[in-house]
Amino acid sequence: MIHSLRRWQHLKPAPPFRLGGEFCQVHGRSYLKDCERLVELVGLEAQPQDLPRGGDQVSVEVLAEMPNGGVHAQRLQVHVQSKREHRLPPRPHAREFPKFQQRVREYFLQQGLLELQTPTMVLCPGLEPSLRPFRVGTHYLPTSPEIHLKKALANGWSDIFELKSCFRAGENSLQHAAEFTMLEWYRGFADLTLIQQDLEGLLDFLFSGRPRPQVLNFTFAQLFKTELDFDLRPSTTAADLRRLLQHLGLHFLPEDDFQDLFHRLLLERIEPALMRLDLPVVVRHFPPSLAALARLTNEGWADRFELYWEGLEIANAFHEVTDPEEQRSRWQAELDERARLGTGALPIDEELIQALESGMPPAGGIALGVERLYMAIYDVKDIRELKVFTTPT
């Protein structure tokens, strides 16, 4: 029997036993390795020219384990010859990320939420204007599980969550992947106060005993005042934002609408200011034209918040629209924006409209990028470090 490096670490057999891995040499010293660990081989008597090449899959007879974590080995045998050296770079985050997901799942189960599983082939993938879904025959891969989780809310499932693979075409950068893990949870008969309590409770749980960074809270009106010396109001117009951009010396296009102008200000001034804080920041109360699927407050703001941390937009939360006609109107606005941006027409999910007509309770909900949360906590700069495989864009 040959032990892989992982089986050896788990079973801890007494020598002698056979141990297998990938062979490599560093500065004349021999090692076995896999994607998790490097184990030095001491005692091999073969001359360097007689040893396997780097990358070969080999096994050795282990006579004793060494105090420094290596092994005293003899009788090396090659099982698979490699055509390239060092095929297995260390991937610690690819190993740890699934454990991280399990911790996230454990937290919500402890909080009494029910884990659901929604379809992976859907008629409507989500209508967010900037997103391009993957089409599979007459169906799509979901950009988010939002629509089906809301159907579940309308059908009586009150406090629910899902960890789901989601898909967005054309997303490929240090912070984006065409396939990624979305965490969404919804609380029936709740607003964003409870959702933010969940979010901060999740951070407490993930930091488990070590101090977690303080979560700062701002409204967009506060940020525009402190960073831009501008009084942002629900009634602020595109013309107001154009004058602000001109005053700041920032570029914009004549055809830019309110959303375009607002996002230029976010990218150029607000988000860099949030990055300098070096702490997680919740920003609440969006302009009403950016409500998406959120209710409006009595003051006219969109009742939604986003979590920013380490230069990443990590989560987006809504006090959900529950009126079926308002839902249809918001979706039509998103379809109009998709037409303007050229991101393509998509079908409306009539089942959700029918579910809302049957009665969905007031609810708070949030979508959180799980890879991005991991990256912020562990200071990872490239999302691909969390993946064993990457999805073509």
Tab-separated table of C-alpha atoms in Angstrom:
chain	number	residue	atom	x	y	z
A	1	MET	CA	0.000	0.000	0.000
A	2	ILE	CA	1.217	3.491	-0.864
A	3	HIS	CA	0.115	6.463	1.256
A	4	SER	CA	-0.550	9.786	-0.431
A	5	LEU	CA	0.807	12.768	1.491
A	6	ARG	CA	-2.711	13.591	2.698
A	7	ARG	CA	-3.380	9.993	3.887
A	8	TRP	CA	-0.038	9.974	5.658
A	9	GLN	CA	-0.882	13.214	7.477
A	10	HIS	CA	-4.327	11.896	8.409
A	11	LEU	CA	-3.513	8.294	9.365
A	12	LYS	CA	0.000	8.841	10.764
A	13	PRO	CA	1.181	5.237	10.096
A	14	ALA	CA	4.205	3.883	11.931
A	15	PRO	CA	7.307	3.318	9.744
A	16	PRO	CA	8.112	1.499	7.604
A	17	PHE	CA	5.504	2.471	5.002
A	18	ARG	CA	5.465	3.675	1.412
A	19	LEU	CA	4.800	7.348	0.696
A	20	GLY	CA	3.900	8.818	-2.691
A	21	GLY	CA	3.945	12.295	-4.196
A	22	GLU	CA	5.515	14.479	-6.834
A	23	PHE	CA	9.320	14.504	-6.858
A	24	CYS	CA	11.244	17.755	-6.968
A	25	GLN	CA	14.702	19.065	-6.110
A	26	VAL	CA	15.567	22.466	-4.663
A	27	HIS	CA	19.213	23.452	-4.198
A	28	GLY	CA	20.299	19.826	-4.411
A	29	ARG	CA	17.809	18.605	-1.785
A	30	SER	CA	15.051	16.130	-2.659
A	31	TYR	CA	11.372	16.499	-1.776
A	32	LEU	CA	7.947	14.950	-2.207
A	33	LYS	CA	5.132	17.439	-2.709
A	34	ASP	CA	1.477	17.891	-3.524
A	35	CYS	CA	-0.656	21.038	-3.667
A	36	GLU	CA	-0.651	21.293	0.133
A	37	ARG	CA	2.761	20.363	1.479
A	38	LEU	CA	6.455	19.769	0.807
A	39	VAL	CA	8.261	16.893	2.570
A	40	GLU	CA	12.044	16.540	2.460
A	41	LEU	CA	13.504	13.136	1.591
A	42	VAL	CA	16.658	12.319	3.563
A	43	GLY	CA	18.869	9.292	2.931
A	44	LEU	CA	18.407	8.686	-0.794
A	45	GLU	CA	21.755	7.377	-2.030
A	46	ALA	CA	21.245	7.753	-5.776
A	47	GLN	CA	23.409	10.235	-7.673
A	48	PRO	CA	21.578	13.322	-9.012
A	49	GLN	CA	21.720	11.994	-12.581
A	50	ASP	CA	20.007	8.789	-11.424
A	51	LEU	CA	17.109	10.534	-9.633
A	52	PRO	CA	13.739	11.177	-11.287
A	53	ARG	CA	13.088	14.494	-12.996
A	54	GLY	CA	11.016	17.123	-11.256
A	55	GLY	CA	7.312	16.487	-11.694
A	56	ASP	CA	7.530	12.681	-11.776
A	57	GLN	CA	5.010	10.892	-9.538
A	58	VAL	CA	7.060	8.607	-7.275
A	59	SER	CA	6.926	6.601	-4.057
A	60	VAL	CA	9.588	5.904	-1.448
A	61	GLU	CA	10.036	3.496	1.436
A	62	VAL	CA	9.929	5.552	4.655
A	63	LEU	CA	12.217	4.160	7.342
A	64	ALA	CA	11.725	6.935	9.899
A	65	GLU	CA	10.168	10.374	10.292
A	66	MET	CA	12.625	13.192	10.954
A	67	PRO	CA	12.276	15.881	13.654
A	68	ASN	CA	12.229	18.645	11.022
A	69	GLY	CA	9.146	17.167	9.326
A	70	GLY	CA	11.010	15.267	6.630
A	71	VAL	CA	11.336	11.507	6.229
A	72	HIS	CA	14.277	9.090	6.017
A	73	ALA	CA	13.654	7.294	2.726
A	74	GLN	CA	15.053	4.605	0.446
A	75	ARG	CA	14.042	2.540	-2.618
A	76	LEU	CA	12.532	5.263	-4.763
A	77	GLN	CA	10.153	4.054	-7.498
A	78	VAL	CA	8.782	6.122	-10.378
A	79	HIS	CA	5.086	5.526	-11.129
A	80	VAL	CA	4.303	8.279	-13.666
A	81	GLN	CA	6.856	10.252	-15.648
A	82	SER	CA	6.105	13.927	-16.065
A	83	LYS	CA	6.623	15.939	-19.238
A	84	ARG	CA	7.121	19.162	-17.280
A	85	GLU	CA	8.687	20.142	-14.002
A	86	HIS	CA	6.880	21.412	-10.909
A	87	ARG	CA	3.363	20.696	-12.133
A	88	LEU	CA	1.825	21.267	-8.704
A	89	PRO	CA	2.258	24.815	-7.391
A	90	PRO	CA	1.134	25.316	-3.801
A	91	ARG	CA	-2.561	26.265	-3.711
A	92	PRO	CA	-3.304	26.919	-0.035
A	93	HIS	CA	-6.314	29.126	-0.740
A	94	ALA	CA	-7.847	26.531	-3.078
A	95	ARG	CA	-7.614	24.130	-0.143
A	96	GLU	CA	-8.972	26.553	2.457
A	97	PHE	CA	-11.805	28.137	0.466
A	98	PRO	CA	-14.124	25.068	0.656
A	99	LYS	CA	-13.574	25.027	4.429
A	100	PHE	CA	-14.507	28.702	4.486
A	101	GLN	CA	-17.764	27.922	2.694
A	102	GLN	CA	-18.515	25.256	5.276
A	103	ARG	CA	-18.001	27.824	8.033
A	104	VAL	CA	-20.418	30.197	6.303
A	105	ARG	CA	-22.996	27.421	6.010
A	106	GLU	CA	-22.488	26.472	9.660
A	107	TYR	CA	-23.179	30.043	10.798
A	108	PHE	CA	-26.522	30.335	9.026
A	109	LEU	CA	-27.661	26.911	10.155
A	110	GLN	CA	-26.836	27.913	13.732
A	111	GLN	CA	-28.944	31.044	13.250
A	112	GLY	CA	-31.939	28.901	12.339
A	113	LEU	CA	-32.070	29.692	8.616
A	114	LEU	CA	-33.065	26.930	6.221
A	115	GLU	CA	-30.702	26.064	3.365
A	116	LEU	CA	-32.483	25.743	0.023
A	117	GLN	CA	-31.283	24.568	-3.382
A	118	THR	CA	-32.588	26.490	-6.403
A	119	PRO	CA	-32.358	25.460	-10.098
A	120	THR	CA	-29.175	25.861	-12.124
A	121	MET	CA	-31.035	26.064	-15.454
A	122	VAL	CA	-33.597	28.860	-15.385
A	123	LEU	CA	-35.919	30.735	-17.741
A	124	CYS	CA	-34.851	34.140	-16.374
A	125	PRO	CA	-31.246	34.455	-15.110
A	126	GLY	CA	-31.775	37.897	-13.536
A	127	LEU	CA	-32.186	41.210	-15.334
A	128	GLU	CA	-29.432	43.381	-13.844
A	129	PRO	CA	-28.567	45.640	-16.792
A	130	SER	CA	-24.782	45.263	-16.813
A	131	LEU	CA	-24.710	41.452	-16.629
A	132	ARG	CA	-24.472	39.033	-19.553
A	133	PRO	CA	-25.786	35.523	-18.788
A	134	PHE	CA	-24.776	32.221	-20.362
A	135	ARG	CA	-27.496	30.655	-22.499
A	136	VAL	CA	-28.009	26.879	-22.524
A	137	GLY	CA	-30.556	25.897	-25.170
A	138	THR	CA	-33.859	27.525	-24.206
A	139	HIS	CA	-32.642	28.239	-20.661
A	140	TYR	CA	-29.948	30.263	-18.914
A	141	LEU	CA	-27.456	29.739	-16.124
A	142	PRO	CA	-28.383	31.992	-13.189
A	143	THR	CA	-26.455	35.191	-12.489
A	144	SER	CA	-27.999	34.993	-8.997
A	145	PRO	CA	-30.479	32.716	-7.170
A	146	GLU	CA	-32.565	35.774	-6.223
A	147	ILE	CA	-35.678	35.076	-8.290
A	148	HIS	CA	-36.239	31.532	-7.045
A	149	LEU	CA	-35.451	32.410	-3.430
A	150	LYS	CA	-38.117	35.134	-3.602
A	151	LYS	CA	-40.564	32.599	-5.025
A	152	ALA	CA	-39.775	30.456	-1.986
A	153	LEU	CA	-40.484	33.429	0.310
A	154	ALA	CA	-43.874	33.906	-1.351
A	155	ASN	CA	-44.578	30.193	-0.860
A	156	GLY	CA	-44.071	30.379	2.899
A	157	TRP	CA	-40.343	29.665	3.377
A	158	SER	CA	-39.504	32.561	5.677
A	159	ASP	CA	-35.795	32.676	6.692
A	160	ILE	CA	-33.702	31.009	3.985
A	161	PHE	CA	-30.222	30.985	2.468
A	162	GLU	CA	-28.283	29.403	-0.362
A	163	LEU	CA	-24.623	29.015	-1.342
A	164	LYS	CA	-24.774	28.704	-5.114
A	165	SER	CA	-22.507	28.654	-8.161
A	166	CYS	CA	-23.538	31.578	-10.367
A	167	PHE	CA	-22.429	32.484	-13.881
A	168	ARG	CA	-21.723	35.781	-15.639
A	169	ALA	CA	-20.264	35.870	-19.134
A	170	GLY	CA	-17.290	38.065	-19.920
A	171	GLU	CA	-16.168	38.434	-16.290
A	172	ASN	CA	-12.458	37.674	-16.040
A	173	SER	CA	-10.129	39.748	-13.859
A	174	LEU	CA	-8.284	39.587	-10.562
A	175	GLN	CA	-11.638	40.165	-8.833
A	176	HIS	CA	-14.083	38.546	-11.278
A	177	ALA	CA	-14.705	35.007	-12.491
A	178	ALA	CA	-17.258	33.704	-14.965
A	179	GLU	CA	-18.293	31.111	-12.358
A	180	PHE	CA	-18.312	32.149	-8.723
A	181	THR	CA	-20.054	31.388	-5.428
A	182	MET	CA	-22.938	33.588	-4.334
A	183	LEU	CA	-24.355	33.583	-0.838
A	184	GLU	CA	-27.896	34.933	-0.610
A	185	TRP	CA	-30.153	35.021	2.403
A	186	TYR	CA	-33.624	36.414	2.978
A	187	ARG	CA	-35.540	37.155	6.164
A	188	GLY	CA	-39.330	37.266	6.051
A	189	PHE	CA	-41.041	40.056	8.021
A	190	ALA	CA	-37.706	41.880	8.336
A	191	ASP	CA	-35.923	44.953	7.051
A	192	LEU	CA	-32.246	45.747	6.496
A	193	THR	CA	-31.547	46.151	10.219
A	194	LEU	CA	-31.753	42.395	10.730
A	195	ILE	CA	-29.821	41.713	7.521
A	196	GLN	CA	-26.937	43.894	8.716
A	197	GLN	CA	-27.013	42.162	12.107
A	198	ASP	CA	-26.664	38.849	10.236
A	199	LEU	CA	-23.769	40.252	8.229
A	200	GLU	CA	-21.866	41.457	11.266
A	201	GLY	CA	-22.653	38.205	13.088
A	202	LEU	CA	-21.198	36.272	10.159
A	203	LEU	CA	-17.993	38.317	10.356
A	204	ASP	CA	-17.774	37.665	14.114
A	205	PHE	CA	-18.185	33.940	13.462
A	206	LEU	CA	-15.580	33.829	10.685
A	207	PHE	CA	-13.009	35.675	12.791
A	208	SER	CA	-13.804	33.256	15.672
A	209	GLY	CA	-12.024	34.560	18.730
A	210	ARG	CA	-9.691	37.032	17.051
A	211	PRO	CA	-10.683	40.689	16.845
A	212	ARG	CA	-12.549	41.492	13.655
A	213	PRO	CA	-12.335	44.891	11.971
A	214	GLN	CA	-14.985	47.407	12.942
A	215	VAL	CA	-17.745	47.855	10.361
A	216	LEU	CA	-18.182	51.533	9.490
A	217	ASN	CA	-21.555	52.923	8.412
A	218	PHE	CA	-22.237	55.798	6.035
A	219	THR	CA	-24.981	57.024	3.779
A	220	PHE	CA	-24.205	58.153	0.262
A	221	ALA	CA	-25.306	61.643	1.251
A	222	GLN	CA	-22.634	61.669	4.001
A	223	LEU	CA	-19.928	60.441	1.613
A	224	PHE	CA	-20.815	62.963	-1.087
A	225	LYS	CA	-20.686	65.744	1.516
A	226	THR	CA	-17.362	64.754	3.107
A	227	GLU	CA	-15.546	63.683	-0.086
A	228	LEU	CA	-17.089	65.972	-2.722
A	229	ASP	CA	-18.620	68.825	-0.685
A	230	PHE	CA	-21.906	68.121	-2.464
A	231	ASP	CA	-25.409	67.859	-0.994
A	232	LEU	CA	-26.798	64.664	-2.507
A	233	ARG	CA	-30.598	64.472	-2.242
A	234	PRO	CA	-33.262	62.100	-3.566
A	235	SER	CA	-34.203	64.913	-5.953
A	236	THR	CA	-30.652	65.325	-7.344
A	237	THR	CA	-30.725	65.270	-11.164
A	238	ALA	CA	-28.331	64.206	-13.893
A	239	ALA	CA	-27.740	67.891	-14.652
A	240	ASP	CA	-26.643	68.403	-11.018
A	241	LEU	CA	-24.134	65.551	-11.321
A	242	ARG	CA	-22.784	66.904	-14.630
A	243	ARG	CA	-22.068	70.230	-12.980
A	244	LEU	CA	-20.353	68.413	-10.099
A	245	LEU	CA	-18.168	66.382	-12.475
A	246	GLN	CA	-17.221	69.545	-14.360
A	247	HIS	CA	-16.340	71.262	-11.077
A	248	LEU	CA	-14.149	68.301	-10.089
A	249	GLY	CA	-12.494	68.152	-13.505
A	250	LEU	CA	-13.691	64.592	-14.149
A	251	HIS	CA	-14.480	63.255	-17.617
A	252	PHE	CA	-17.980	62.214	-18.681
A	253	LEU	CA	-19.822	61.652	-21.959
A	254	PRO	CA	-22.662	63.825	-23.271
A	255	GLU	CA	-24.980	60.812	-23.443
A	256	ASP	CA	-24.302	59.678	-19.855
A	257	ASP	CA	-27.493	59.368	-17.787
A	258	PHE	CA	-27.825	59.694	-13.986
A	259	GLN	CA	-26.589	56.148	-13.321
A	260	ASP	CA	-23.529	56.587	-15.559
A	261	LEU	CA	-22.614	59.888	-13.917
A	262	PHE	CA	-23.165	58.534	-10.408
A	263	HIS	CA	-20.954	55.521	-11.084
A	264	ARG	CA	-18.202	57.733	-12.529
A	265	LEU	CA	-18.174	59.625	-9.227
A	266	LEU	CA	-18.124	56.339	-7.314
A	267	LEU	CA	-15.184	54.972	-9.275
A	268	GLU	CA	-13.169	58.185	-9.316
A	269	ARG	CA	-13.708	59.554	-5.808
A	270	ILE	CA	-15.974	57.604	-3.439
A	271	GLU	CA	-14.578	54.067	-3.763
A	272	PRO	CA	-10.914	55.238	-3.475
A	273	ALA	CA	-11.913	57.066	-0.277
A	274	LEU	CA	-13.461	53.859	1.081
A	275	MET	CA	-10.284	51.928	0.220
A	276	ARG	CA	-8.206	54.364	2.267
A	277	LEU	CA	-10.284	53.528	5.348
A	278	ASP	CA	-8.922	49.943	5.232
A	279	LEU	CA	-12.044	48.701	7.050
A	280	PRO	CA	-15.332	47.108	5.988
A	281	VAL	CA	-17.838	49.846	5.166
A	282	VAL	CA	-21.606	49.607	4.803
A	283	VAL	CA	-23.019	52.380	2.591
A	284	ARG	CA	-26.769	52.870	2.737
A	285	HIS	CA	-29.487	54.988	1.079
A	286	PHE	CA	-28.927	55.028	-2.673
A	287	PRO	CA	-30.501	57.621	-4.980
A	288	PRO	CA	-34.003	56.468	-5.981
A	289	SER	CA	-33.045	55.921	-9.633
A	290	LEU	CA	-30.597	53.247	-8.399
A	291	ALA	CA	-33.245	51.425	-6.359
A	292	ALA	CA	-33.100	48.295	-8.581
A	293	LEU	CA	-35.474	45.991	-6.635
A	294	ALA	CA	-35.410	47.885	-3.324
A	295	ARG	CA	-38.238	49.811	-1.693
A	296	LEU	CA	-38.020	53.557	-1.227
A	297	THR	CA	-37.801	55.067	2.254
A	298	ASN	CA	-40.222	57.742	3.485
A	299	GLU	CA	-37.520	60.286	2.654
A	300	GLY	CA	-37.272	59.010	-0.932
A	301	TRP	CA	-33.985	57.096	-0.777
A	302	ALA	CA	-33.601	53.565	-2.138
A	303	ASP	CA	-33.582	51.309	0.941
A	304	ARG	CA	-30.522	49.247	0.096
A	305	PHE	CA	-26.908	48.998	1.232
A	306	GLU	CA	-23.617	47.705	-0.107
A	307	LEU	CA	-20.588	46.340	1.746
A	308	TYR	CA	-17.182	47.552	0.547
A	309	TRP	CA	-13.895	46.194	1.870
A	310	GLU	CA	-10.317	46.082	0.591
A	311	GLY	CA	-11.359	47.742	-2.652
A	312	LEU	CA	-14.039	45.102	-3.276
A	313	GLU	CA	-17.786	45.489	-3.546
A	314	ILE	CA	-18.690	42.390	-1.531
A	315	ALA	CA	-22.426	42.468	-0.784
A	316	ASN	CA	-25.604	44.178	-1.954
A	317	ALA	CA	-28.688	44.225	0.300
A	318	PHE	CA	-32.294	45.275	-0.342
A	319	HIS	CA	-35.449	45.962	1.601
A	320	GLU	CA	-37.329	44.005	-1.024
A	321	VAL	CA	-40.114	45.160	-3.322
A	322	THR	CA	-43.142	42.898	-2.740
A	323	ASP	CA	-45.802	44.571	-4.888
A	324	PRO	CA	-46.255	42.625	-8.173
A	325	GLU	CA	-46.973	45.691	-10.316
A	326	GLU	CA	-44.002	47.544	-8.863
A	327	GLN	CA	-41.831	44.457	-9.534
A	328	ARG	CA	-42.982	44.387	-13.170
A	329	SER	CA	-42.313	48.120	-13.520
A	330	ARG	CA	-38.788	47.776	-12.054
A	331	TRP	CA	-38.043	44.841	-14.355
A	332	GLN	CA	-39.218	46.840	-17.364
A	333	ALA	CA	-36.876	49.651	-16.336
A	334	GLU	CA	-34.020	47.137	-16.162
A	335	LEU	CA	-34.911	45.788	-19.613
A	336	ASP	CA	-34.933	49.346	-20.988
A	337	GLU	CA	-31.478	49.894	-19.488
A	338	ARG	CA	-30.245	46.600	-20.975
A	339	ALA	CA	-31.410	47.856	-24.375
A	340	ARG	CA	-29.532	51.134	-23.849
A	341	LEU	CA	-26.341	49.334	-22.792
A	342	GLY	CA	-26.638	46.663	-25.495
A	343	THR	CA	-26.505	43.773	-23.026
A	344	GLY	CA	-29.451	41.985	-24.659
A	345	ALA	CA	-33.116	41.311	-24.070
A	346	LEU	CA	-34.162	38.694	-21.517
A	347	PRO	CA	-37.533	37.214	-20.553
A	348	ILE	CA	-39.364	38.307	-17.408
A	349	ASP	CA	-40.085	35.478	-14.975
A	350	GLU	CA	-43.885	35.553	-14.804
A	351	GLU	CA	-43.844	32.922	-12.054
A	352	LEU	CA	-42.326	35.465	-9.652
A	353	ILE	CA	-45.003	38.030	-10.549
A	354	GLN	CA	-47.643	35.370	-9.827
A	355	ALA	CA	-45.905	34.474	-6.573
A	356	LEU	CA	-45.947	38.132	-5.504
A	357	GLU	CA	-49.643	38.335	-6.413
A	358	SER	CA	-50.269	35.413	-4.074
A	359	GLY	CA	-48.601	37.432	-1.305
A	360	MET	CA	-44.939	37.769	-0.319
A	361	PRO	CA	-44.227	39.072	3.198
A	362	PRO	CA	-42.083	42.165	3.748
A	363	ALA	CA	-38.502	40.953	3.580
A	364	GLY	CA	-34.866	41.914	3.676
A	365	GLY	CA	-32.392	40.135	1.447
A	366	ILE	CA	-28.714	40.246	0.507
A	367	ALA	CA	-26.377	38.836	-2.138
A	368	LEU	CA	-22.740	38.339	-1.091
A	369	GLY	CA	-19.756	37.244	-3.173
A	370	VAL	CA	-18.169	34.478	-1.112
A	371	GLU	CA	-14.814	34.530	-2.917
A	372	ARG	CA	-14.605	38.280	-2.433
A	373	LEU	CA	-15.341	38.016	1.285
A	374	TYR	CA	-12.571	35.419	1.616
A	375	MET	CA	-10.207	37.654	-0.394
A	376	ALA	CA	-10.910	40.634	1.869
A	377	ILE	CA	-10.419	38.658	5.083
A	378	TYR	CA	-7.211	36.893	3.973
A	379	ASP	CA	-5.756	39.668	1.775
A	380	VAL	CA	-5.852	37.648	-1.458
A	381	LYS	CA	-5.443	39.757	-4.594
A	382	ASP	CA	-6.312	37.220	-7.315
A	383	ILE	CA	-9.590	35.278	-7.261
A	384	ARG	CA	-7.932	32.452	-9.231
A	385	GLU	CA	-5.899	31.544	-6.147
A	386	LEU	CA	-9.138	30.190	-4.645
A	387	LYS	CA	-9.844	27.894	-7.601
A	388	VAL	CA	-8.607	24.464	-8.555
A	389	PHE	CA	-10.106	25.055	-12.009
A	390	THR	CA	-11.325	28.172	-13.777
A	391	THR	CA	-14.420	28.499	-15.975
A	392	PRO	CA	-13.947	29.774	-19.544
A	393	THR	CA	-15.489	33.214	-20.040
